[in-house]
Coordinates of C-alpha atoms in Angstrom, one line a residue:
Chain A
X1165 CA -3.3 -33.7 -39.2
X1166 CA -2.1 -34.3 -35.6
X1167 CA -4.1 -33.3 -32.6
X1168 CA -3.4 -29.6 -31.9
X1169 CA -0.9 -29.0 -29.1
X1170 CA 0.4 -26.2 -27.0
X1171 CA 4.1 -25.4 -26.8
X1172 CA 5.7 -23.7 -23.8
X1173 CA 8.8 -21.5 -24.3
X1174 CA 9.9 -20.2 -20.9
X1175 CA 13.4 -18.8 -21.4
X1176 CA 15.1 -18.5 -18.1
X1177 CA 12.1 -19.9 -16.2
X1178 CA 11.1 -23.4 -15.2
X1179 CA 8.6 -24.5 -17.8
X1180 CA 7.4 -27.3 -15.6
X1181 CA 5.8 -24.7 -13.3
X1182 CA 3.5 -23.8 -16.2
X1183 CA 3.0 -27.3 -17.5
X1184 CA 1.9 -28.7 -14.1
X1185 CA -0.8 -26.0 -13.8
X1186 CA -2.0 -26.3 -17.5
X1187 CA -2.4 -30.1 -17.0
X1188 CA -4.7 -29.5 -14.1
X1189 CA -6.9 -27.0 -16.0
X1190 CA -6.9 -28.9 -19.3
X1191 CA -5.9 -32.6 -18.8
X1192 CA -6.7 -33.5 -22.4
X1193 CA -4.6 -30.8 -24.0
X1194 CA -1.3 -32.1 -25.5
X1195 CA 1.5 -29.9 -24.1
X1196 CA 5.2 -29.8 -25.1
X1197 CA 8.1 -27.8 -23.8
X1198 CA 10.8 -26.3 -26.0
X1199 CA 13.7 -28.7 -26.4
X1200 CA 11.5 -31.8 -26.2
X1201 CA 10.9 -34.1 -29.1
X1202 CA 7.6 -33.1 -30.8
X1203 CA 6.1 -32.6 -34.3
X1204 CA 6.3 -28.8 -35.1
X1205 CA 3.2 -29.2 -37.3
X1206 CA 1.2 -30.1 -34.2
X1207 CA 1.8 -26.8 -32.5
X1208 CA -1.3 -24.6 -32.7
X1209 CA -0.6 -22.4 -29.7
X1210 CA 2.6 -21.1 -28.1
X1211 CA 2.8 -19.8 -24.5
X1212 CA 6.0 -17.8 -24.6
X1213 CA 8.5 -15.8 -22.5
X1214 CA 11.4 -14.3 -24.5
X1215 CA 11.3 -16.8 -27.5
X1216 CA 14.5 -17.1 -29.5
X1217 CA 14.2 -14.9 -32.6
X1218 CA 13.1 -16.8 -35.7
X1219 CA 11.9 -19.9 -33.8
X1220 CA 8.2 -19.1 -33.9
X1221 CA 8.4 -18.8 -37.7
X1222 CA 9.4 -22.5 -37.9
X1223 CA 6.0 -23.6 -36.6
X1224 CA 3.8 -24.0 -39.7
X1225 CA 0.4 -24.3 -38.1
X1226 CA 0.6 -21.7 -35.3
X1227 CA -2.7 -20.0 -34.6
X1228 CA -1.9 -17.8 -31.6
X1229 CA 1.0 -16.7 -29.5
X1230 CA 0.3 -16.2 -25.8
X1231 CA 2.6 -14.0 -23.8
X1232 CA 3.4 -15.1 -20.3
X1233 CA 3.2 -11.5 -19.2
X1234 CA 1.2 -8.3 -19.8
X1235 CA 4.1 -7.0 -21.8
X1236 CA 4.7 -8.3 -25.4
X1237 CA 8.0 -6.5 -26.3
X1238 CA 9.8 -9.8 -25.7
X1239 CA 7.8 -11.2 -28.6
X1240 CA 7.8 -8.2 -31.0
X1241 CA 11.6 -8.1 -30.6
X1242 CA 11.6 -11.1 -33.0
X1243 CA 12.0 -9.5 -36.4
X1244 CA 11.0 -12.9 -38.1
X1245 CA 7.8 -13.1 -36.1
X1246 CA 5.2 -14.6 -38.5
X1247 CA 2.6 -12.2 -39.9
X1248 CA -1.0 -12.5 -39.2
X1249 CA -0.8 -14.6 -36.0
X1250 CA -2.5 -13.0 -33.1
X1251 CA -0.3 -12.1 -30.2
X1252 CA -2.2 -12.2 -26.9
X1253 CA -1.3 -10.3 -23.7
X1254 CA -1.7 -12.0 -20.3
X1255 CA -4.2 -9.8 -18.5
X1256 CA -6.2 -11.6 -15.8
X1257 CA -7.9 -10.4 -12.7
X1258 CA -4.9 -11.5 -10.7
X1259 CA -2.6 -9.5 -13.1
X1260 CA -4.6 -6.4 -12.6
X1261 CA -4.6 -6.9 -8.9
X1262 CA -0.9 -7.4 -8.8
X1263 CA -0.2 -4.2 -10.8
X1264 CA -2.7 -2.2 -8.8
X1265 CA -1.5 -3.4 -5.4
X1266 CA 2.2 -2.8 -6.3
X1267 CA 1.3 0.8 -7.3
X1268 CA -0.9 1.5 -4.3
X1269 CA 1.9 0.3 -2.0
X1270 CA 4.5 2.4 -3.8
X1271 CA 2.3 5.5 -3.9
X1272 CA 1.5 5.2 -0.2
X1273 CA 5.2 4.4 0.5
X1274 CA 6.2 7.8 -0.9
X1275 CA 3.1 9.7 0.1
X1276 CA 3.4 8.7 3.7
X1277 CA 7.3 9.1 3.9
X1278 CA 7.9 5.4 4.5
X1279 CA 11.4 5.7 2.9
X1280 CA 12.3 8.4 5.3
X1281 CA 11.0 6.4 8.3
X1282 CA 13.1 3.4 7.1
X1283 CA 16.1 5.7 7.2
X1284 CA 15.1 7.0 10.6
X1285 CA 14.7 3.5 12.0
X1286 CA 18.3 2.7 10.8
X1287 CA 19.5 5.9 12.6
X1288 CA 17.3 5.1 15.7
X1289 CA 15.3 8.3 15.3
X1290 CA 11.6 8.3 16.3
X1291 CA 10.2 11.4 14.7
X1292 CA 6.9 11.9 12.9
X1293 CA 6.1 13.8 9.7
X1294 CA 2.7 15.3 9.3
X1295 CA 1.4 13.9 6.0
X1296 CA -0.3 15.7 3.3
X1297 CA -3.9 14.7 2.8
X1298 CA -4.7 12.4 -0.1
X1299 CA -6.7 15.2 -1.7
X1300 CA -3.6 17.4 -1.7
X1301 CA -1.5 14.9 -3.6
X1302 CA -1.4 14.4 -7.4
X1303 CA -0.4 11.0 -8.8
X1304 CA 0.7 11.2 -12.4
X1305 CA 0.4 7.8 -14.2
X1306 CA 2.1 7.2 -17.5
X1307 CA 0.4 4.6 -19.5
X1308 CA -3.4 4.3 -19.4
X1309 CA -4.4 1.2 -21.3
X1310 CA -6.8 -1.2 -19.5
X1311 CA -4.2 -2.0 -16.8
X1312 CA -3.3 1.7 -16.2
X1313 CA -7.0 2.7 -16.1
X1314 CA -7.7 0.0 -13.5
X1315 CA -4.8 1.4 -11.4
X1316 CA -6.0 5.0 -11.9
X1317 CA -9.5 4.1 -10.7
X1318 CA -8.1 2.5 -7.6
X1319 CA -6.0 5.6 -6.8
X1320 CA -9.1 7.9 -7.3
X1321 CA -11.0 5.6 -4.9
X1322 CA -8.4 6.3 -2.3
X1323 CA -9.0 10.1 -2.7
X1324 CA -5.9 11.1 -4.6
X1325 CA -5.8 13.6 -7.4
X1326 CA -5.0 11.4 -10.5
X1327 CA -3.8 12.3 -14.0
X1328 CA -2.7 10.1 -16.8
X1329 CA -0.5 10.5 -19.8
X1330 CA -0.7 8.3 -22.8
X1331 CA -0.5 8.3 -26.6
X1332 CA -4.1 9.1 -27.1
X1333 CA -6.7 10.8 -24.9
X1334 CA -8.5 8.6 -22.3
X1335 CA -11.8 9.0 -20.6
X1336 CA -11.5 7.6 -17.0
X1337 CA -13.9 8.8 -14.4
X1338 CA -12.3 11.3 -12.0
X1339 CA -9.0 11.4 -13.9
X1340 CA -7.4 14.2 -15.9
X1341 CA -6.1 12.9 -19.3
X1342 CA -3.0 14.2 -21.0
X1343 CA -1.6 12.8 -24.3
X1344 CA 1.3 13.1 -26.6
X1345 CA 4.6 14.8 -26.2
X1346 CA 3.1 18.3 -26.4
X1347 CA 1.2 17.7 -23.2
X1348 CA 3.9 15.9 -21.3
X1349 CA 5.1 19.1 -19.6
X1350 CA 1.7 20.1 -18.4
X1351 CA 1.2 16.5 -17.2
X1352 CA 4.5 16.4 -15.3
X1353 CA 4.4 19.8 -13.6
X1354 CA 1.9 18.8 -11.0
X1355 CA 2.7 15.1 -10.7
X1356 CA 3.9 14.7 -7.0
X1357 CA 4.3 11.0 -7.5
X1358 CA 5.1 9.9 -11.1
X1359 CA 4.3 6.3 -11.9
X1360 CA 5.3 4.8 -15.2
X1361 CA 3.4 1.7 -16.5
X1362 CA 4.4 2.4 -20.1
X1363 CA 4.9 -0.3 -22.6
X1364 CA 8.3 -0.5 -24.2
X1365 CA 8.2 1.0 -27.6
X1366 CA 10.8 3.0 -29.6
X1367 CA 8.9 6.2 -28.5
X1368 CA 9.1 5.5 -24.8
X1369 CA 12.7 4.3 -24.4
X1370 CA 14.6 6.8 -22.2
X1371 CA 11.4 8.8 -21.5
X1372 CA 12.2 9.0 -17.7
X1373 CA 15.1 11.4 -18.0
X1374 CA 16.6 14.6 -16.7
X1375 CA 14.3 16.7 -18.8
X1376 CA 11.2 15.1 -17.4
X1377 CA 12.5 15.1 -13.8
X1378 CA 13.1 18.8 -14.1
X1379 CA 9.5 19.4 -14.9
X1380 CA 8.2 17.6 -11.8
X1381 CA 7.4 19.5 -8.6
X1382 CA 10.3 19.7 -6.2
X1383 CA 10.4 16.6 -4.0
X1384 CA 8.4 14.4 -6.4
X1385 CA 8.9 10.7 -6.3
X1386 CA 9.4 8.3 -9.2
X1387 CA 8.0 4.8 -9.6
X1388 CA 8.9 2.6 -12.6
X1389 CA 7.1 -0.7 -13.2
X1390 CA 7.3 -0.4 -17.0
X1391 CA 10.6 -1.5 -18.5
X1392 CA 14.1 -0.8 -17.4
X1393 CA 15.2 1.1 -20.4
X1394 CA 12.4 3.7 -20.0
X1395 CA 14.7 5.1 -17.3
X1396 CA 18.0 7.0 -17.6
X1397 CA 19.5 5.7 -14.4
X1398 CA 22.4 8.2 -14.1
X1399 CA 20.0 11.1 -14.5
X1400 CA 17.7 9.7 -11.8
X1401 CA 20.7 9.5 -9.5
X1402 CA 21.6 13.1 -10.2
X1403 CA 18.0 14.3 -9.7
X1404 CA 17.9 12.5 -6.3
X1405 CA 21.3 13.9 -5.3
X1406 CA 20.2 17.5 -6.0
X1407 CA 17.1 16.9 -3.9
X1408 CA 14.7 17.7 -6.8
X1409 CA 13.5 14.0 -6.7
X1410 CA 12.9 12.7 -3.2
X1411 CA 13.2 9.0 -4.0
X1412 CA 12.3 6.2 -6.3
X1413 CA 10.8 2.8 -6.3
X1414 CA 12.0 0.7 -9.2
X1415 CA 10.8 -2.8 -10.2
X1416 CA 12.7 -2.9 -13.5
X1417 CA 16.3 -2.0 -14.4
X1418 CA 18.3 -1.7 -17.6
X1419 CA 20.2 -4.8 -16.6
X1420 CA 18.5 -7.4 -14.4
X1421 CA 20.0 -8.4 -12.1
X1422 CA 22.0 -5.2 -11.8
X1423 CA 25.8 -5.7 -11.5
X1424 CA 27.2 -5.9 -8.0
X1425 CA 28.7 -2.4 -8.2
X1426 CA 25.4 -0.8 -9.3
X1427 CA 24.8 2.4 -7.2
X1428 CA 21.1 1.7 -6.7
X1429 CA 21.7 -1.4 -4.5
X1430 CA 22.9 0.7 -1.5
X1431 CA 21.1 4.0 -2.2
X1432 CA 18.9 5.0 0.8
X1433 CA 16.4 6.8 -1.5
X1434 CA 16.0 4.0 -4.0
X1435 CA 13.9 1.0 -3.3
X1436 CA 14.4 -2.0 -5.6
X1437 CA 12.2 -5.0 -6.2
X1438 CA 13.2 -7.8 -8.5
X1439 CA 10.7 -7.3 -11.3
X1440 CA 7.7 -8.6 -9.3
X1441 CA 5.1 -5.9 -9.9
X1442 CA 3.3 -8.5 -11.8
X1443 CA 4.8 -12.0 -11.3
X1444 CA 2.9 -14.4 -13.6
X1445 CA 1.2 -17.0 -11.5
X1446 CA 1.2 -20.3 -13.5
X1447 CA -2.2 -21.2 -12.3
X1448 CA -3.7 -17.9 -13.4
X1449 CA -1.8 -18.2 -16.7
X1450 CA -3.2 -21.6 -17.2
X1451 CA -6.7 -20.4 -16.7
X1452 CA -6.2 -17.5 -19.1
X1453 CA -4.6 -19.6 -21.8
X1454 CA -7.0 -22.5 -21.7
X1455 CA -9.9 -19.9 -21.7
X1456 CA -8.5 -18.4 -24.9
X1457 CA -8.0 -21.8 -26.5
X1458 CA -11.6 -22.5 -25.7
X1459 CA -12.6 -19.2 -27.3
X1460 CA -10.6 -20.1 -30.5
X1461 CA -12.2 -23.5 -30.7
X1462 CA -15.6 -21.7 -30.7
X1463 CA -14.4 -19.5 -33.5
X1464 CA -13.9 -16.4 -31.3
X1465 CA -10.7 -14.3 -31.2
X1466 CA -8.5 -14.7 -28.1
X1467 CA -8.1 -11.6 -25.9
X1468 CA -6.7 -9.1 -25.1
X1469 CA -4.8 -8.8 -28.4
X1470 CA -1.6 -6.9 -28.7
X1471 CA -1.4 -4.4 -31.6
X1472 CA 1.7 -5.2 -33.6
X1473 CA 1.8 -1.7 -35.3
X1474 CA 1.7 0.1 -32.0
X1475 CA 4.2 -2.3 -30.4
X1476 CA 2.1 -3.2 -27.4
Chain B
X464 CA -21.1 35.2 31.6
X465 CA -18.1 35.5 29.3
X466 CA -18.1 34.5 25.6
X467 CA -17.6 30.8 25.3
X468 CA -14.0 29.9 24.5
X469 CA -12.1 26.8 23.3
X470 CA -9.0 25.7 25.2
X471 CA -6.2 23.7 23.6
X472 CA -4.2 21.3 25.7
X473 CA -1.5 19.7 23.4
X474 CA 0.9 17.9 25.8
X475 CA 4.2 17.4 23.9
X476 CA 2.9 19.0 20.7
X477 CA 3.0 22.5 19.5
X478 CA -0.4 24.0 20.3
X479 CA 0.2 26.8 17.8
X480 CA -0.2 24.3 14.9
X481 CA -3.8 23.8 16.0
X482 CA -4.5 27.4 16.9
X483 CA -3.4 28.7 13.6
X484 CA -5.8 26.4 11.7
X485 CA -8.7 26.9 14.1
X486 CA -8.3 30.7 13.6
X487 CA -8.7 30.2 9.9
X488 CA -11.8 28.0 10.2
X489 CA -13.5 30.1 13.0
X490 CA -12.0 33.6 13.2
X491 CA -14.5 34.7 15.8
X492 CA -14.0 31.8 18.2
X493 CA -12.0 32.8 21.3
X494 CA -9.1 30.3 21.7
X495 CA -6.7 29.9 24.6
X496 CA -3.8 27.6 25.0
X497 CA -3.0 25.8 28.3
X498 CA -0.6 27.9 30.3
X499 CA -1.9 31.2 29.0
X500 CA -3.8 33.7 31.2
X501 CA -7.6 33.1 30.7
X502 CA -10.8 32.9 32.7
X503 CA -11.4 29.1 33.4
X504 CA -15.2 29.9 33.5
X505 CA -15.0 31.0 29.8
X506 CA -13.9 27.5 28.6
X507 CA -16.9 25.7 27.1
X508 CA -14.8 23.3 24.9
X509 CA -11.4 21.7 25.3
X510 CA -9.4 20.2 22.5
X511 CA -6.9 17.9 24.2
X512 CA -4.0 15.5 23.9
X513 CA -2.9 13.9 27.1
X514 CA -4.4 16.4 29.6
X515 CA -2.8 16.4 33.0
X516 CA -5.1 14.4 35.4
X517 CA -7.5 16.6 37.4
X518 CA -7.1 19.6 35.2
X519 CA -10.3 19.3 33.2
X520 CA -12.3 19.1 36.4
X521 CA -11.2 22.6 37.3
X522 CA -13.1 24.1 34.3
X523 CA -16.6 24.9 35.7
X524 CA -18.5 25.4 32.4
X525 CA -17.0 22.7 30.2
X526 CA -19.5 21.4 27.7
X527 CA -17.4 19.0 25.6
X528 CA -14.0 17.4 25.5
X529 CA -12.6 16.9 22.0
X530 CA -9.8 14.3 21.5
X531 CA -7.0 15.3 19.2
X532 CA -7.0 11.6 18.0
X533 CA -9.3 8.7 17.3
X534 CA -8.1 7.2 20.6
X535 CA -9.5 8.6 23.9
X536 CA -7.5 6.5 26.4
X537 CA -5.4 9.5 27.1
X538 CA -8.5 11.3 28.4
X539 CA -10.1 8.4 30.3
X540 CA -6.8 7.9 32.1
X541 CA -7.8 10.9 34.1
X542 CA -9.6 9.5 37.2
X543 CA -10.9 12.9 38.1
X544 CA -12.5 13.4 34.7
X545 CA -15.8 15.3 35.3
X546 CA -18.9 13.2 34.9
X547 CA -21.5 13.9 32.2
X548 CA -19.3 15.8 29.8
X549 CA -19.3 14.3 26.4
X550 CA -15.9 13.1 25.2
X551 CA -15.6 13.3 21.4
X552 CA -13.3 11.2 19.2
X553 CA -11.6 12.7 16.2
X554 CA -12.8 10.8 13.3
X555 CA -12.7 12.7 10.0
X556 CA -12.6 11.5 6.4
X557 CA -8.8 12.2 6.5
X558 CA -8.5 10.2 9.7
X559 CA -10.2 7.2 8.1
X560 CA -8.1 7.6 5.0
X561 CA -4.9 7.7 7.0
X562 CA -5.7 4.5 9.0
X563 CA -6.9 2.8 5.8
X564 CA -3.9 3.7 3.8
X565 CA -1.4 2.7 6.5
X566 CA -3.1 -0.7 6.8
X567 CA -3.3 -1.2 3.0
X568 CA 0.4 -0.4 2.8
X569 CA 1.3 -2.7 5.6
X570 CA -0.8 -5.6 4.4
X571 CA 0.6 -5.3 0.8
X572 CA 4.1 -5.0 2.3
X573 CA 3.8 -8.4 4.0
X574 CA 1.6 -10.0 1.4
X575 CA 4.0 -9.1 -1.4
X576 CA 7.2 -9.9 0.6
X577 CA 8.5 -6.3 0.6
X578 CA 10.4 -6.9 3.8
X579 CA 12.2 -9.9 2.2
X580 CA 13.0 -7.8 -0.9
X581 CA 14.4 -5.0 1.3
X582 CA 16.7 -7.6 2.9
X583 CA 17.7 -8.8 -0.5
X584 CA 18.4 -5.3 -1.7
X585 CA 20.8 -4.9 1.2
X586 CA 22.5 -8.2 0.3
X587 CA 22.4 -7.3 -3.4
X588 CA 20.3 -10.3 -4.3
X589 CA 17.8 -10.0 -7.2
X590 CA 15.4 -12.9 -6.7
X591 CA 11.7 -13.0 -7.1
X592 CA 9.1 -14.7 -5.0
X593 CA 5.9 -15.8 -6.7
X594 CA 3.1 -14.2 -4.6
X595 CA -0.1 -15.7 -3.4
X596 CA -3.2 -14.3 -5.0
X597 CA -5.2 -11.9 -2.9
X598 CA -8.0 -14.4 -2.8
X599 CA -5.7 -16.9 -1.1
X600 CA -4.7 -14.5 1.7
X601 CA -6.8 -13.9 4.9
X602 CA -6.4 -10.6 6.7
X603 CA -7.5 -10.8 10.4
X604 CA -8.5 -7.4 11.7
X605 CA -8.8 -6.9 15.5
X606 CA -11.1 -4.0 16.2
X607 CA -14.1 -3.4 14.1
X608 CA -15.7 -0.1 15.1
X609 CA -16.4 2.5 12.4
X610 CA -12.7 2.9 11.6
X611 CA -12.0 -0.8 11.5
X612 CA -15.1 -1.4 9.4
X613 CA -13.9 1.2 6.9
X614 CA -10.5 -0.5 6.7
X615 CA -12.1 -4.0 6.4
X616 CA -14.2 -2.8 3.5
X617 CA -11.2 -1.5 1.7
X618 CA -9.4 -4.8 2.1
X619 CA -12.4 -6.7 0.8
X620 CA -12.3 -4.3 -2.2
X621 CA -8.8 -5.4 -3.0
X622 CA -9.9 -9.0 -3.1
X623 CA -8.5 -10.3 0.2
X624 CA -10.4 -12.6 2.5
X625 CA -11.2 -10.5 5.5
X626 CA -12.2 -11.4 9.1
X627 CA -12.7 -9.2 12.1
X628 CA -12.5 -9.8 15.8
X629 CA -14.2 -7.4 18.2
X630 CA -16.2 -7.3 21.5
X631 CA -19.6 -7.7 19.8
X632 CA -20.6 -9.3 16.5
X633 CA -20.4 -7.0 13.4
X634 CA -22.2 -7.1 10.1
X635 CA -19.7 -5.8 7.4
X636 CA -20.4 -6.9 3.8
X637 CA -18.0 -9.6 2.7
X638 CA -16.4 -10.0 6.1
X639 CA -16.5 -12.9 8.6
X640 CA -17.2 -11.6 12.1
X641 CA -15.8 -13.2 15.3
X642 CA -16.3 -11.8 18.8
X643 CA -15.2 -12.3 22.3
X644 CA -12.4 -14.3 23.8
X645 CA -14.2 -17.6 23.1
X646 CA -13.9 -17.0 19.3
X647 CA -10.3 -15.5 19.4
X648 CA -8.7 -18.9 18.5
X649 CA -11.0 -19.5 15.6
X650 CA -10.4 -16.0 14.3
X651 CA -6.6 -16.3 14.7
X652 CA -6.0 -19.7 13.1
X653 CA -6.6 -18.5 9.6
X654 CA -5.3 -14.9 9.9
X655 CA -2.3 -14.8 7.6
X656 CA -1.8 -11.1 8.3
X657 CA -3.0 -10.0 11.8
X658 CA -3.8 -6.3 12.1
X659 CA -4.6 -4.8 15.4
X660 CA -6.6 -1.6 15.5
X661 CA -7.9 -2.3 19.0
X662 CA -8.7 0.5 21.4
X663 CA -6.7 0.5 24.7
X664 CA -8.9 -1.0 27.5
X665 CA -8.1 -3.2 30.5
X666 CA -9.3 -6.2 28.4
X667 CA -7.0 -5.6 25.4
X668 CA -3.7 -4.8 27.1
X669 CA -1.2 -7.5 26.3
X670 CA -3.6 -9.3 23.9
X671 CA -0.9 -9.6 21.2
X672 CA 1.1 -12.3 23.1
X673 CA 2.8 -15.7 22.7
X674 CA -0.5 -17.5 23.1
X675 CA -2.2 -15.6 20.3
X676 CA 0.9 -15.8 18.0
X677 CA 1.0 -19.6 18.4
X678 CA -2.6 -19.8 17.1
X679 CA -1.7 -17.9 13.8
X680 CA -0.8 -19.9 10.7
X681 CA 3.0 -20.5 10.3
X682 CA 4.6 -17.5 8.6
X683 CA 1.9 -15.0 9.6
X684 CA 2.7 -11.3 9.9
X685 CA 1.7 -9.0 12.7
X686 CA 0.7 -5.3 12.3
X687 CA 0.0 -3.1 15.3
X688 CA -1.5 0.4 15.0
X689 CA -3.5 0.2 18.2
X690 CA -1.5 1.0 21.3
X691 CA 1.9 -0.1 22.3
X692 CA 0.9 -2.0 25.4
X693 CA -1.4 -4.3 23.4
X694 CA 1.9 -6.1 22.4
X695 CA 4.2 -8.3 24.4
X696 CA 7.3 -7.2 22.7
X697 CA 9.6 -10.0 24.0
X698 CA 7.1 -12.6 22.9
X699 CA 6.9 -11.1 19.4
X700 CA 10.7 -11.3 19.2
X701 CA 10.6 -15.0 20.1
X702 CA 7.9 -15.8 17.7
X703 CA 9.9 -14.1 14.9
X704 CA 13.1 -15.9 15.9
X705 CA 11.4 -19.3 15.8
X706 CA 10.1 -18.4 12.3
X707 CA 6.5 -18.9 13.3
X708 CA 5.8 -15.1 12.7
X709 CA 7.5 -13.9 9.5
X710 CA 7.7 -10.2 10.4
X711 CA 5.9 -7.2 11.9
X712 CA 5.0 -3.7 11.2
X713 CA 4.6 -1.6 14.4
X714 CA 3.4 2.0 14.6
X715 CA 3.1 2.0 18.4
X716 CA 5.4 0.7 21.1
X717 CA 5.3 0.4 24.9
X718 CA 7.8 3.2 25.2
X719 CA 7.8 5.9 22.6
X720 CA 10.5 6.7 21.5
X721 CA 11.9 3.3 22.3
X722 CA 15.3 3.3 24.2
X723 CA 18.5 3.3 22.1
X724 CA 19.2 -0.3 22.9
X725 CA 15.7 -1.6 22.0
X726 CA 16.1 -4.7 19.9
X727 CA 13.4 -3.6 17.4
X728 CA 15.5 -0.7 16.0
X729 CA 17.8 -3.0 14.1
X730 CA 15.7 -6.1 13.6
X731 CA 15.5 -6.9 9.9
X732 CA 12.0 -8.4 10.2
X733 CA 10.5 -5.5 12.2
X734 CA 9.5 -2.3 10.5
X735 CA 8.9 0.7 12.8
X736 CA 7.0 3.9 12.1
X737 CA 6.8 6.6 14.7
X738 CA 3.1 6.6 15.6
X739 CA 2.0 8.0 12.3
X740 CA -0.8 5.6 11.2
X741 CA -3.0 8.5 11.9
X742 CA -1.2 11.8 12.4
X743 CA -3.8 14.4 13.3
X744 CA -3.8 17.1 10.7
X745 CA -4.5 20.4 12.4
X746 CA -6.5 21.7 9.5
X747 CA -8.7 18.6 9.5
X748 CA -9.0 18.7 13.3
X749 CA -10.1 22.3 13.1
X750 CA -12.8 21.5 10.6
X751 CA -14.0 18.6 12.8
X752 CA -13.9 20.6 16.1
X753 CA -15.6 23.7 14.7
X754 CA -18.2 21.5 13.0
X755 CA -19.0 20.0 16.4
X756 CA -19.1 23.4 18.1
X757 CA -21.6 24.4 15.5
X758 CA -23.7 21.3 16.1
X759 CA -23.7 22.0 19.9
X760 CA -24.8 25.7 19.3
X761 CA -27.7 24.2 17.3
X762 CA -28.6 22.0 20.3
X763 CA -27.3 18.8 18.7
X764 CA -24.8 16.3 20.3
X765 CA -21.2 16.4 19.0
X766 CA -20.0 13.2 17.2
X767 CA -18.7 10.6 17.3
X768 CA -19.0 10.2 21.1
X769 CA -16.7 8.0 23.1
X770 CA -18.4 5.5 25.5
X771 CA -16.9 6.1 28.9
X772 CA -18.2 2.7 30.3
X773 CA -16.6 0.8 27.4
X774 CA -13.4 2.9 27.6
X775 CA -13.3 3.9 23.9

């Protein structure tokens, strides 16, 4: 039996960025990159981003699949994914910080009218707005797993009113919990700033739509860092044009990059960032992956595990 | 002796915004607005923004002067200010939150390349940047009184390296303290994001200048929420044009509003906000002022007091 090796599958990314950091953290670990010449039977671990469907099933001795991101939909999209192999999400302190900081920035951006001030700077207008106090503003966070809870706690720490909506009820200090589609309306009706961190599942696709926007308070803002197909983009445009939604910060889109004629590019009330709410840092990824390999060598399960039945 | 009354002096602002909130908090308190007909001898307290020089000295029974803002330079600018009357800064939980949130937003804006992404959105370019980790980024905060310390602690809580520079050494958990002009160079040389919250005094005017910018690491960002004349605006432009400074967020300028031909309006690397880092909320101000009047009626000193000798 050959020495156990790690395989990197980094579709659309430069795999060498990850290899160079993994080599620093684990100089004795054999590492291969997809497309190189190696023995498939040697691969015990795969670190993957958007693997080609069916490929992972060709590795006979695979023990774990590590996602390069917190999301694992790019792995579960493979209908031939081998059964019984743990799929591990990338959630590291740096991942949590990146999500949290992106959301804090977006929430303050909308709460403190920064989008309006950017427009006023372009028009050379120096005119203040008296802000609401944090205690008067409700942030509605969709998705309340470990990452969402971490973000919710940070928002509570800043003095905002915070509510979460998720599949099952959550107990997070200082946070109102809503769950299931029956409670989505109650959740939405006081969410001044709606932030989606939802995972991509069949139940959540298209959830950010005209029906939900209509439930929000007038002037609410929308932030999406989940997945692009959570959002009905045309219906967001309409909601902004009617003034019911005041603006949006979007880190993910249905098509990335969006086409040159996409109306969001030049929209003054839509701020786009290129899928960077959490940008996997290869060094952090290397620490997390090697840490999990060490756990497995000691007979422990890697963590945090994705739930294949739930889809995230 | 007439019933003690409060006088509102709100130069350039609408005094009624303050009166209407004060009436709610203290319905029995006699309140006058500058320009109305009232007995000067009745005025025991003045709530002021930019009072005309010499005016406060005409009130024979004045017991305290309340600033409408955290800054008190607009009061100490009056060379005929009566001696021995306490000058009280406006520092309320909401004031602290506003300063903190503005700085957190500006720091994350520069840390996470949001200015670059705004440029890329305008150019229709969807391209990520791999961010530094918070633990790799040093925030240098100038000004470390109670407000500055509150902000510094919040930045430490997000995982940044934080250092402060102030007139005297400070003990803030997790923060490196530098003080005095001898230590300004050591402070600056590792400040990746320089944030000034300095009060306006003769010693601090013009402190954000070419000499200081040259000491910063290449690519540093500059944030100013102190006073406009801390900054040499031409020297900032030059530092950005050479690439040594990557960008700036400015809430205060030498002339507010800036003239129509001011180069900052259209500069892609300068983000302007119209002096809103802390925008006094009349309701919060009313709570703080009435709280201090109650303290004085009980024989206690109002708080927090400004130090006339120090100038802030």
